[in-house]
CSV table of C-alpha atoms and ligand atoms in Angstrom, one decimal:
chain,number,residue,atom,x,y,z
A,1,UNK,CA,6.0,-34.8,13.0
A,2,UNK,CA,6.1,-33.9,16.7
A,3,UNK,CA,3.4,-31.6,18.0
A,4,UNK,CA,5.9,-28.9,18.8
A,5,UNK,CA,7.4,-29.0,15.4
A,6,UNK,CA,4.0,-29.0,13.8
A,7,UNK,CA,2.9,-26.0,15.9
A,8,UNK,CA,6.0,-24.1,15.0
A,9,UNK,CA,5.5,-24.8,11.4
A,10,UNK,CA,2.0,-23.7,11.6
A,11,UNK,CA,3.0,-20.5,13.4
A,12,UNK,CA,5.5,-19.7,10.7
A,13,UNK,CA,3.1,-20.5,7.9
A,14,UNK,CA,0.5,-18.4,9.4
A,15,UNK,CA,2.9,-15.5,9.6
A,16,UNK,CA,3.9,-16.0,6.0
A,17,UNK,CA,0.3,-16.2,5.0
A,18,UNK,CA,-0.5,-12.9,6.7
A,19,UNK,CA,2.4,-11.3,5.1
A,20,UNK,CA,1.3,-12.4,1.7
A,21,UNK,CA,-2.0,-10.7,2.0
A,22,UNK,CA,-2.4,-7.5,0.1
A,23,UNK,CA,-4.4,-5.2,2.3
A,24,UNK,CA,-4.9,-4.6,5.9
A,25,UNK,CA,-8.6,-5.5,5.5
A,26,UNK,CA,-7.6,-8.9,4.0
A,27,UNK,CA,-5.1,-9.4,6.7
A,28,UNK,CA,-7.5,-8.8,9.6
A,29,UNK,CA,-10.0,-11.1,7.9
A,30,UNK,CA,-7.5,-13.8,7.6
A,31,UNK,CA,-6.5,-13.4,11.2
A,32,UNK,CA,-10.1,-13.9,12.2
A,33,UNK,CA,-10.3,-17.1,10.1
A,34,UNK,CA,-7.1,-18.4,11.7
A,35,UNK,CA,-8.5,-17.8,15.1
A,36,UNK,CA,-11.2,-20.4,14.2
A,37,UNK,CA,-8.7,-23.2,14.0
A,38,UNK,CA,-9.5,-25.5,16.9
A,39,UNK,CA,-6.9,-28.2,16.5
A,40,UNK,CA,-4.0,-29.4,14.4
A,41,UNK,CA,-2.7,-32.9,13.8
A,42,UNK,CA,-0.6,-34.7,11.2
A,43,UNK,CA,-1.6,-37.8,9.5
A,44,UNK,CA,1.4,-38.9,7.5
A,45,UNK,CA,2.2,-36.1,5.2
A,46,UNK,CA,-1.2,-34.5,5.7
A,47,UNK,CA,-1.8,-31.7,8.1
A,48,UNK,CA,-5.4,-32.0,9.4
A,49,UNK,CA,-6.8,-28.7,10.4
A,50,UNK,CA,-9.9,-28.8,12.6
A,51,UNK,CA,-12.2,-25.8,12.3
A,52,UNK,CA,-14.9,-24.6,14.6
A,53,UNK,CA,-17.7,-24.7,12.0
A,54,UNK,CA,-18.8,-25.9,8.5
A,55,UNK,CA,-18.6,-22.3,7.4
A,56,UNK,CA,-15.0,-21.7,8.3
A,57,UNK,CA,-14.1,-25.1,7.0
A,58,UNK,CA,-15.5,-24.1,3.6
A,59,UNK,CA,-13.6,-20.7,3.8
A,60,UNK,CA,-10.4,-22.6,4.4
A,61,UNK,CA,-11.1,-25.1,1.7
A,62,UNK,CA,-12.3,-22.7,-1.0
A,63,UNK,CA,-10.6,-19.4,-0.4
A,64,UNK,CA,-7.5,-20.0,1.7
A,65,UNK,CA,-6.1,-23.4,0.8
A,66,UNK,CA,-3.8,-22.5,-2.1
A,67,UNK,CA,-2.1,-19.7,-0.4
A,68,UNK,CA,-1.9,-21.6,2.9
A,69,UNK,CA,-0.2,-24.5,1.1
A,70,UNK,CA,2.3,-22.0,-0.4
A,71,UNK,CA,2.8,-20.5,3.0
A,72,UNK,CA,3.5,-23.9,4.6
A,73,UNK,CA,6.0,-24.7,1.9
A,74,UNK,CA,7.7,-21.4,2.3
A,75,UNK,CA,7.7,-22.0,6.0
A,76,UNK,CA,9.6,-25.2,5.5
A,77,UNK,CA,7.0,-27.9,5.0
A,78,UNK,CA,8.1,-30.7,2.6
A,79,UNK,CA,6.8,-30.6,-1.0
A,80,UNK,CA,4.7,-33.6,-0.4
A,81,UNK,CA,2.8,-32.0,2.3
A,82,UNK,CA,-1.0,-31.6,1.9
A,83,UNK,CA,-3.8,-30.1,3.8
A,84,UNK,CA,-7.1,-31.5,5.0
A,85,UNK,CA,-9.9,-29.7,6.7
A,86,UNK,CA,-12.4,-31.1,9.2
A,87,UNK,CA,-14.9,-29.7,11.5
A,88,UNK,CA,-13.8,-30.1,15.1
A,89,UNK,CA,-15.8,-32.1,17.6
A,90,UNK,CA,-15.7,-30.0,20.6
A,91,UNK,CA,-14.7,-32.8,23.0
A,92,UNK,CA,-11.7,-33.9,21.1
A,93,UNK,CA,-9.9,-30.6,21.2
A,94,UNK,CA,-6.4,-31.3,22.3
A,95,UNK,CA,-3.7,-28.9,21.3
A,96,UNK,CA,-4.5,-25.3,21.2
A,97,UNK,CA,-2.9,-23.8,18.1
A,98,UNK,CA,-0.9,-20.6,18.6
A,99,UNK,CA,-3.4,-17.9,19.1
A,100,UNK,CA,-3.5,-15.1,16.6
A,101,UNK,CA,-1.2,-12.3,17.6
A,102,UNK,CA,-3.1,-9.4,16.2
A,103,UNK,CA,-1.0,-7.1,13.9
A,104,UNK,CA,-3.1,-4.3,15.2
A,105,UNK,CA,-4.7,-4.6,18.6
A,106,UNK,CA,-8.2,-3.5,18.8
A,107,UNK,CA,-9.2,-0.2,20.3
A,108,UNK,CA,-9.7,-0.3,24.0
A,109,UNK,CA,-13.2,0.2,25.2
A,110,UNK,CA,-13.2,-1.2,28.7
A,111,UNK,CA,-13.2,1.0,31.7
A,112,UNK,CA,-10.0,-0.7,32.9
A,113,UNK,CA,-8.3,0.9,29.9
A,114,UNK,CA,-9.3,4.4,30.8
A,115,UNK,CA,-5.7,5.4,31.4
A,116,UNK,CA,-4.6,3.9,28.1
A,117,UNK,CA,-4.5,6.1,25.0
A,118,UNK,CA,-7.5,6.1,22.8
A,119,UNK,CA,-7.8,4.4,19.5
A,120,UNK,CA,-5.6,1.8,17.9
A,121,UNK,CA,-2.0,1.2,18.8
A,122,UNK,CA,0.9,2.6,16.7
A,123,UNK,CA,3.4,0.4,15.1
A,124,UNK,CA,6.8,1.2,16.5
A,125,UNK,CA,8.5,0.7,13.1
A,126,UNK,CA,6.3,3.4,11.5
A,127,UNK,CA,8.7,6.2,12.3
A,128,UNK,CA,10.2,8.9,10.1
A,129,UNK,CA,13.6,7.4,10.2
A,130,UNK,CA,12.2,4.3,8.5
A,131,UNK,CA,10.4,6.2,5.8
A,132,UNK,CA,12.4,6.7,2.6
A,133,UNK,CA,12.0,10.1,1.0
A,134,UNK,CA,11.5,10.4,-2.7
A,135,UNK,CA,9.9,12.7,-5.2
A,136,UNK,CA,6.6,10.8,-4.8
A,137,UNK,CA,6.2,11.6,-1.2
A,138,UNK,CA,8.4,14.6,-0.4
A,139,UNK,CA,5.7,17.1,0.2
A,140,UNK,CA,3.6,14.9,2.3
A,141,UNK,CA,6.6,13.9,4.3
A,142,UNK,CA,7.7,17.4,4.9
A,143,UNK,CA,4.3,18.4,6.1
A,144,UNK,CA,4.1,15.4,8.4
A,145,UNK,CA,7.4,16.3,9.9
A,146,UNK,CA,6.3,19.9,10.4
A,147,UNK,CA,3.2,18.7,12.2
A,148,UNK,CA,5.2,16.5,14.5
A,149,UNK,CA,7.2,19.6,15.5
A,150,UNK,CA,4.3,22.0,15.9
A,151,UNK,CA,0.9,20.2,16.0
A,152,UNK,CA,-2.1,22.5,15.6
A,153,UNK,CA,-0.2,25.1,13.6
A,154,UNK,CA,-2.7,26.7,11.2
A,155,UNK,CA,-0.3,26.3,8.3
A,156,UNK,CA,-1.1,22.7,8.1
A,157,UNK,CA,-4.3,22.0,10.0
A,158,UNK,CA,-6.2,19.9,9.0
A,159,UNK,CA,-3.8,17.8,6.9
A,160,UNK,CA,-5.3,15.5,4.4
A,161,UNK,CA,-3.0,12.9,2.7
A,162,UNK,CA,-4.4,10.9,-0.2
A,163,UNK,CA,-2.9,8.3,-2.5
A,164,UNK,CA,-3.3,4.8,-3.8
A,165,UNK,CA,-3.2,1.8,-1.4
A,166,UNK,CA,0.1,0.6,-0.1
A,167,UNK,CA,2.0,3.8,-0.7
A,168,UNK,CA,2.8,4.8,2.8
A,169,UNK,CA,-0.1,6.9,4.1
A,170,UNK,CA,-0.6,5.0,7.3
A,171,UNK,CA,3.1,4.8,7.9
A,172,UNK,CA,3.4,8.6,7.6
A,173,UNK,CA,0.4,9.2,9.8
A,174,UNK,CA,1.6,6.9,12.5
A,175,UNK,CA,5.1,8.5,12.3
A,176,UNK,CA,3.5,11.7,13.3
A,177,UNK,CA,1.9,9.9,16.2
A,178,UNK,CA,5.1,8.1,17.3
A,179,UNK,CA,7.2,11.3,17.1
A,180,UNK,CA,4.7,13.2,19.2
A,181,UNK,CA,4.4,10.4,21.7
A,182,UNK,CA,8.1,10.5,22.2
A,183,UNK,CA,8.5,14.2,22.4
A,184,UNK,CA,5.3,15.5,23.7
A,185,UNK,CA,4.0,13.3,26.5
A,186,UNK,CA,1.7,16.2,27.5
A,187,UNK,CA,-0.5,15.8,24.5
A,188,UNK,CA,-3.5,13.5,24.1
A,189,UNK,CA,-3.0,11.8,20.8
A,190,UNK,CA,-5.3,9.3,19.1
A,191,UNK,CA,-4.7,7.2,16.1
A,192,UNK,CA,-7.7,5.4,14.7
A,193,UNK,CA,-9.2,4.5,11.4
A,194,UNK,CA,-12.7,5.4,10.2
A,195,UNK,CA,-13.9,1.8,10.5
A,196,UNK,CA,-12.8,1.4,14.1
A,197,UNK,CA,-14.2,4.9,14.9
A,198,UNK,CA,-17.5,3.7,13.6
A,199,UNK,CA,-17.4,0.5,15.6
A,200,UNK,CA,-16.7,2.5,18.7
A,201,UNK,CA,-19.4,4.9,17.9
A,202,UNK,CA,-22.0,2.2,17.4
A,203,UNK,CA,-20.9,0.6,20.6
A,204,UNK,CA,-21.4,3.8,22.5
A,205,UNK,CA,-24.8,4.2,20.9
A,206,UNK,CA,-25.8,0.8,22.1
A,207,UNK,CA,-24.4,1.1,25.5
A,208,UNK,CA,-25.7,4.6,25.9
A,209,UNK,CA,-22.3,6.0,26.5
A,210,UNK,CA,-22.2,8.5,23.8
A,211,UNK,CA,-21.4,11.3,26.2
A,212,UNK,CA,-18.3,9.5,27.3
A,213,UNK,CA,-17.3,8.7,23.7
A,214,UNK,CA,-17.7,12.3,22.6
A,215,UNK,CA,-15.9,13.7,25.6
A,216,UNK,CA,-13.0,11.4,24.9
A,217,UNK,CA,-12.7,12.4,21.3
A,218,UNK,CA,-13.4,16.1,21.6
A,219,UNK,CA,-10.8,16.7,24.2
A,220,UNK,CA,-7.9,15.3,22.1
A,221,UNK,CA,-4.9,17.4,21.1
A,222,UNK,CA,-4.2,15.4,18.0
A,223,UNK,CA,-6.6,13.2,16.0
A,224,UNK,CA,-5.1,10.9,13.4
A,225,UNK,CA,-8.0,9.5,11.4
A,226,UNK,CA,-6.9,6.9,8.8
A,227,UNK,CA,-8.9,5.8,5.8
A,228,UNK,CA,-11.7,8.4,5.9
A,229,UNK,CA,-13.0,7.1,2.5
A,230,UNK,CA,-14.7,4.5,4.7
A,231,UNK,CA,-17.1,7.2,5.9
A,232,UNK,CA,-18.5,7.7,2.4
A,233,UNK,CA,-22.3,7.2,2.4
A,234,UNK,CA,-22.5,6.6,6.1
A,235,UNK,CA,-24.4,9.7,7.1
A,236,UNK,CA,-24.7,9.3,10.8
A,237,UNK,CA,-21.0,8.6,11.0
A,238,UNK,CA,-20.2,11.7,9.0
A,239,UNK,CA,-22.4,13.7,11.3
A,240,UNK,CA,-20.5,12.4,14.3
A,241,UNK,CA,-17.2,12.9,12.8
A,242,UNK,CA,-18.1,16.4,11.6
A,243,UNK,CA,-18.9,17.4,15.1
A,244,UNK,CA,-15.7,16.0,16.5
A,245,UNK,CA,-13.8,17.6,13.8
A,246,UNK,CA,-15.5,21.0,14.3
A,247,UNK,CA,-14.8,21.0,18.0
A,248,UNK,CA,-11.2,20.0,17.7
A,249,UNK,CA,-10.5,22.5,14.9
A,250,UNK,CA,-12.1,25.3,16.7
A,251,UNK,CA,-9.9,24.6,19.7
A,252,UNK,CA,-6.8,24.7,17.5
A,253,UNK,CA,-6.2,21.0,17.8
A,254,UNK,CA,-4.4,19.1,15.1
A,255,UNK,CA,-6.3,16.8,12.7
A,256,UNK,CA,-4.7,14.5,10.2
A,257,UNK,CA,-6.6,12.3,7.8
A,258,UNK,CA,-5.8,9.9,5.0
A,259,UNK,CA,-7.9,8.6,2.2
A,260,UNK,CA,-7.4,6.6,-1.0
A,261,UNK,CA,-8.7,9.6,-3.0
A,262,UNK,CA,-8.7,13.3,-2.8
A,263,UNK,CA,-11.5,15.0,-0.8
A,264,UNK,CA,-13.3,16.1,-4.0
A,265,UNK,CA,-13.4,12.5,-5.2
A,266,UNK,CA,-14.8,11.1,-2.1
A,267,UNK,CA,-18.3,9.8,-3.0
A,268,UNK,CA,-21.2,10.9,-1.0
A,269,UNK,CA,-19.3,13.2,1.3
A,270,UNK,CA,-21.3,15.9,2.9
A,271,UNK,CA,-20.4,19.3,1.4
A,272,UNK,CA,-19.6,20.8,4.7
A,273,UNK,CA,-17.2,18.0,5.6
A,274,UNK,CA,-15.6,18.3,2.1
A,275,UNK,CA,-15.0,22.0,2.6
A,276,UNK,CA,-13.5,21.3,6.0
A,277,UNK,CA,-11.2,18.6,4.6
A,278,UNK,CA,-10.1,21.0,1.8
A,279,UNK,CA,-9.7,23.9,4.2
A,280,UNK,CA,-6.3,22.9,5.3
A,281,UNK,CA,-3.5,21.3,3.4
A,282,UNK,CA,-4.2,18.5,0.9
A,283,UNK,CA,-1.3,16.5,-0.4
A,284,UNK,CA,-0.9,13.3,-2.3
A,285,UNK,CA,1.6,10.4,-2.2
A,286,UNK,CA,2.3,8.9,-5.6
A,287,UNK,CA,3.9,5.6,-6.6
A,288,UNK,CA,7.6,5.9,-6.0
A,289,UNK,CA,10.2,5.9,-8.8
A,290,UNK,CA,12.8,3.2,-9.2
A,291,UNK,CA,15.5,4.8,-7.1
A,292,UNK,CA,13.1,5.3,-4.2
A,293,UNK,CA,11.7,1.8,-4.6
A,294,UNK,CA,15.2,0.4,-4.4
A,295,UNK,CA,16.1,2.6,-1.4
A,296,UNK,CA,12.9,1.4,0.4
A,297,UNK,CA,13.8,-2.2,-0.3
A,298,UNK,CA,17.3,-1.7,1.1
A,299,UNK,CA,15.9,-0.2,4.2
A,300,UNK,CA,13.4,-3.0,4.7
A,301,UNK,CA,16.1,-5.6,4.1
A,302,UNK,CA,18.7,-4.0,6.4
A,303,UNK,CA,18.3,-6.5,9.2
A,304,UNK,CA,18.7,-9.5,6.8
A,305,UNK,CA,20.9,-7.9,4.2
A,306,UNK,CA,23.5,-10.7,4.3
A,307,UNK,CA,20.9,-13.2,3.2
A,308,UNK,CA,19.8,-11.5,0.0
A,309,UNK,CA,21.9,-10.3,-2.9
A,310,UNK,CA,21.4,-6.8,-4.2
A,311,UNK,CA,20.3,-8.1,-7.6
A,312,UNK,CA,17.2,-9.6,-6.0
A,313,UNK,CA,16.3,-6.2,-4.6
A,314,UNK,CA,16.9,-4.6,-8.0
A,315,UNK,CA,14.7,-7.2,-9.6
A,316,UNK,CA,11.9,-6.5,-7.2
A,317,UNK,CA,12.2,-2.7,-7.6
A,318,UNK,CA,12.2,-3.2,-11.4
A,319,UNK,CA,9.2,-5.5,-11.5
A,320,UNK,CA,6.9,-4.4,-8.8
A,321,UNK,CA,6.2,-0.7,-8.8
A,322,UNK,CA,2.6,0.1,-8.2
A,323,UNK,CA,2.6,-0.5,-4.4
A,324,UNK,CA,5.2,-0.4,-1.7
A,325,UNK,CA,3.2,-3.0,0.1
A,326,UNK,CA,3.4,-5.4,-2.8
A,327,UNK,CA,7.2,-4.9,-2.9
A,328,UNK,CA,7.4,-5.8,0.7
A,329,UNK,CA,5.3,-8.9,0.1
A,330,UNK,CA,7.8,-9.9,-2.6
A,331,UNK,CA,10.8,-9.2,-0.3
A,332,UNK,CA,9.3,-11.3,2.5
A,333,UNK,CA,8.7,-14.2,0.1
A,334,UNK,CA,12.4,-14.0,-0.9
A,335,UNK,CA,13.4,-13.6,2.8
A,336,UNK,CA,11.6,-16.8,3.9
A,337,UNK,CA,13.2,-18.7,1.1
A,338,UNK,CA,16.6,-17.4,1.8
A,339,UNK,CA,16.3,-18.2,5.5
A,340,UNK,CA,15.3,-21.8,4.7
A,341,UNK,CA,17.9,-22.5,2.0
A,342,UNK,CA,21.6,-22.1,2.7
A,343,UNK,CA,22.4,-22.1,-1.0
A,344,UNK,CA,19.9,-19.5,-1.9
A,345,UNK,CA,22.4,-16.8,-2.6
A,346,UNK,CA,24.4,-18.9,-4.9
A,347,UNK,CA,21.5,-20.2,-6.9
A,348,UNK,CA,19.5,-17.1,-7.3
A,349,UNK,CA,19.1,-15.5,-10.8
A,350,UNK,CA,16.5,-13.4,-12.6
A,351,UNK,CA,15.0,-16.6,-14.0
A,352,UNK,CA,14.5,-18.1,-10.6
A,353,UNK,CA,13.2,-14.8,-9.3
A,354,UNK,CA,10.7,-14.7,-12.1
A,355,UNK,CA,9.4,-18.0,-11.1
A,356,UNK,CA,9.3,-17.3,-7.4
A,357,UNK,CA,7.5,-14.0,-7.9
A,358,UNK,CA,5.4,-14.9,-10.8
A,359,UNK,CA,2.1,-14.2,-9.0
A,360,UNK,CA,3.2,-10.8,-7.9
A,361,UNK,CA,4.6,-9.9,-11.3
A,362,UNK,CA,1.4,-11.0,-13.2
A,363,UNK,CA,-0.7,-9.0,-10.8
A,364,UNK,CA,1.6,-6.0,-11.4
A,365,UNK,CA,1.2,-6.3,-15.1
A,366,UNK,CA,-2.6,-6.0,-14.7
A,367,UNK,CA,-2.4,-3.0,-12.4
A,368,UNK,CA,0.1,-0.9,-14.2
A,369,UNK,CA,-1.3,-1.0,-17.7
A,370,UNK,CA,-0.4,2.6,-18.6
A,371,UNK,CA,-2.2,3.7,-21.6
A,372,UNK,CA,-0.9,5.6,-24.6
A,373,UNK,CA,-3.6,8.1,-23.8
A,374,UNK,CA,-2.1,8.8,-20.4
A,375,UNK,CA,1.2,9.4,-22.1
A,376,UNK,CA,0.0,11.8,-24.8
A,377,UNK,CA,-2.0,13.7,-22.2
A,378,UNK,CA,1.0,14.1,-20.0
A,379,UNK,CA,3.3,15.2,-22.8
A,380,UNK,CA,0.6,17.7,-24.0
A,381,UNK,CA,0.2,19.2,-20.6
A,382,UNK,CA,4.0,19.3,-20.0
A,383,UNK,CA,4.6,21.2,-23.3
A,384,UNK,CA,1.4,23.0,-23.2
A,385,UNK,CA,0.1,21.8,-26.6
A,386,UNK,CA,-3.0,20.0,-27.7
A,387,UNK,CA,-3.8,16.4,-28.8
A,388,UNK,CA,-4.8,17.8,-32.2
A,389,UNK,CA,-1.3,19.3,-32.5
A,390,UNK,CA,0.4,16.0,-31.6
A,391,UNK,CA,-1.7,14.3,-34.2
A,392,UNK,CA,-1.3,16.9,-36.9
A,393,UNK,CA,1.4,16.8,-39.5
A,394,UNK,CA,2.7,20.3,-38.6
A,395,UNK,CA,6.5,20.2,-38.4
A,396,UNK,CA,7.5,23.1,-36.3
A,397,UNK,CA,10.2,22.4,-33.7
A,398,UNK,CA,7.7,23.1,-30.8
A,399,UNK,CA,5.6,20.2,-32.0
A,400,UNK,CA,8.1,17.8,-33.5
A,401,UNK,CA,10.0,17.1,-30.3
A,402,UNK,CA,7.0,16.5,-28.0
A,403,UNK,CA,5.4,14.3,-30.7
A,404,UNK,CA,8.5,12.2,-31.0
A,405,UNK,CA,8.8,12.0,-27.3
A,406,UNK,CA,5.3,10.8,-26.9
A,407,UNK,CA,6.0,8.2,-29.5
A,408,UNK,CA,9.2,7.1,-27.8
A,409,UNK,CA,7.5,6.8,-24.4
A,410,UNK,CA,4.5,5.0,-25.8
A,411,UNK,CA,6.6,2.5,-27.5
A,412,UNK,CA,9.0,1.9,-24.6
A,413,UNK,CA,6.6,2.1,-21.6
A,414,UNK,CA,3.6,0.2,-22.9
A,415,UNK,CA,3.3,-3.2,-24.3
A,416,UNK,CA,2.0,-1.7,-27.6
A,417,UNK,CA,3.7,-2.3,-30.9
A,418,UNK,CA,4.2,0.3,-33.7
A,419,UNK,CA,1.1,-0.9,-35.5
A,420,UNK,CA,-1.1,-0.5,-32.4
A,421,UNK,CA,0.2,3.0,-31.9
A,422,UNK,CA,-1.1,4.2,-35.3
A,423,UNK,CA,-4.5,5.2,-34.2
A,424,UNK,CA,-3.3,7.2,-31.2
A,425,UNK,CA,-1.0,9.3,-33.3
A,426,UNK,CA,-2.9,9.3,-36.5
A,427,UNK,CA,0.3,8.3,-38.3
A,428,UNK,CA,1.5,5.2,-40.1
A,429,UNK,CA,3.6,2.7,-38.2
A,430,UNK,CA,6.6,3.6,-40.4
A,431,UNK,CA,6.3,7.3,-39.3
A,432,UNK,CA,6.1,6.3,-35.7
A,433,UNK,CA,9.1,3.9,-35.9
A,434,UNK,CA,11.1,6.7,-37.5
A,435,UNK,CA,10.0,9.2,-34.8
A,436,UNK,CA,11.0,6.8,-32.0
A,437,UNK,CA,14.4,6.3,-33.7
A,438,UNK,CA,15.1,10.0,-34.2
A,439,UNK,CA,14.1,10.7,-30.6
A,440,UNK,CA,16.5,8.0,-29.4
A,441,UNK,CA,19.3,9.6,-31.4
A,442,UNK,CA,18.7,13.0,-29.7
A,443,UNK,CA,19.1,11.3,-26.3
A,444,UNK,CA,22.7,10.3,-27.1
A,445,UNK,CA,23.8,13.8,-27.9
A,446,UNK,CA,21.5,16.3,-26.1
A,447,UNK,CA,21.4,16.2,-22.4
A,448,UNK,CA,18.7,18.8,-22.1
A,449,UNK,CA,16.3,16.5,-24.0
A,450,UNK,CA,17.2,13.7,-21.7
A,451,UNK,CA,16.3,16.0,-18.8
A,452,UNK,CA,12.9,16.8,-20.4
A,453,UNK,CA,12.2,13.2,-21.0
A,454,UNK,CA,13.0,12.4,-17.4
A,455,UNK,CA,10.6,15.0,-16.2
A,456,UNK,CA,7.7,13.6,-18.3
A,457,UNK,CA,8.5,10.0,-17.3
A,458,UNK,CA,8.6,11.0,-13.7
A,459,UNK,CA,5.2,12.7,-14.0
A,460,UNK,CA,3.9,9.4,-15.3
A,461,UNK,CA,5.3,7.6,-12.2
A,462,UNK,CA,8.1,5.9,-14.0
A,463,UNK,CA,11.9,6.2,-14.3
A,464,UNK,CA,14.2,5.3,-17.2
A,465,UNK,CA,14.9,2.0,-15.5
A,466,UNK,CA,11.3,1.0,-16.3
A,467,UNK,CA,11.8,1.1,-20.0
A,468,UNK,CA,11.2,-2.1,-21.8
A,469,UNK,CA,14.2,-4.0,-23.0
B,1,ADP,P1,-1.2,2.9,2.8
B,1,ADP,O1,-1.7,3.4,4.2
B,1,ADP,O2,-0.9,4.1,1.9
B,1,ADP,O3,-2.1,1.9,2.2
B,1,ADP,P2,1.0,1.9,4.3
B,1,ADP,O4,1.4,3.1,5.1
B,1,ADP,O5,0.3,0.8,5.0
B,1,ADP,O6,0.2,2.3,3.0
B,1,ADP,O7,2.4,1.3,3.6
B,1,ADP,C1,2.5,0.0,3.1
B,1,ADP,C2,3.9,-0.5,3.4
B,1,ADP,O8,4.8,0.2,2.6
B,1,ADP,C3,4.3,-0.3,4.9
B,1,ADP,O9,5.0,-1.4,5.3
B,1,ADP,C4,5.2,0.9,4.8
B,1,ADP,O10,6.2,0.9,5.8
B,1,ADP,C5,5.8,0.8,3.4
B,1,ADP,N1,6.2,2.1,2.8
B,1,ADP,C6,5.5,2.8,2.0
B,1,ADP,N2,6.2,3.9,1.6
B,1,ADP,C7,7.4,3.8,2.2
B,1,ADP,C8,8.6,4.7,2.2
B,1,ADP,N3,8.6,5.8,1.5
B,1,ADP,N4,9.6,4.3,3.0
B,1,ADP,C9,9.6,3.1,3.7
B,1,ADP,N5,8.5,2.3,3.7
B,1,ADP,C10,7.4,2.7,3.0
B,2,MG,MG1,-3.3,2.7,5.2
């Protein structure tokens, strides 16, 4: 293989590898590891990767090799291709591998960058027009849009967005930043995450430039602080952030924060910070429903729609539902295959997709193990009844319908069989089976029951499409 060809292959594989990582933290770690590659050469069908130390060699060998090989194949390497790792001898370095192109550039801390905006850079694609609205994110999206029109308005200051990982918090937060940058060049805006904020703070401590650091943060118009859960149990950081927060808020400046949990569930958060966080508007982003998932996939696949049949998008939306990021990972995997195989569209089927996306689907099964308890709790709260009433043998209409509905959902949305449901309902499996059947019959004739069922299923983060076959 020619050097150029090899370098290109490596570049693509590296890109695929990074896209296959699950979190931003993993991604930046992987980027760091890639930057330790000193040299590449081929030896027959073996790609020999030289690393700058024994330690990185062992990381590549033990932690990264499987995925890297997958990525190489997805990037077009022949099946027979294999990998070998060596430690580079400094004098023999020949070809410089393509340098890591950071997905996020680090914050600027040099004096030369004084003119530059503070914090981390915004991704240009994280804008409102690329964000698909759904029931799971409607409120947070509306608030974010409101802020982008009138930052600092007391109605939504501070704004705290929480929700599971990969559900769009960062996208939404950066969309506020992008919108304001475009329309309000007069404002000083900073997007940063708690970790980078801490690094910068530590740096300032060491270099005795705290005054400068504080001055920069406390004169902002808009502070977008991502992933504040990182501050938990870091007392000096919380103290610093509190003071920044306090100053900004007192001056009517906008603060937006995200976290993977609600403020009240942030461990080791100082009470005064907690009460500040809760003092504004707190909204959550949930996992999107099927229709939203499909709409998101269509949006993400817009630029390469001709390569990928709709059934593949439907397949992903049906099978990967806990994280938008995981869906995107699956879509990218399919995209790379479609780009490299002219017959992809003709040969694709659910069976093939199942094989290609096996890892993602297996992972999903583990994540989204919804329990019968969740279902019964949700039905009870929706109909305002108790667990004891569900489990009782009382046969009033107010109880029969919710009871049958809980049985129906439990059977159709978990992997449990009738026998395994017995203990949850304190009924025999025959009673449960009959309850499920009766409920199903209602669905064919009574639209208002279908509507109620939909409401409960949506509350659980599912849609009817997610039902087992
Ligand atoms: P979080 O910060 O919650 O972990 P991100 O904002 O990083 O999640 O989102 C993960 C990925 O999912 C991003 O690529 C983002 O664009 C995408 N995403 C999430 N929700 C939506 C949505 N409603 N519409 C379009 N893309 C979305
Ligand atoms: Mg995020």
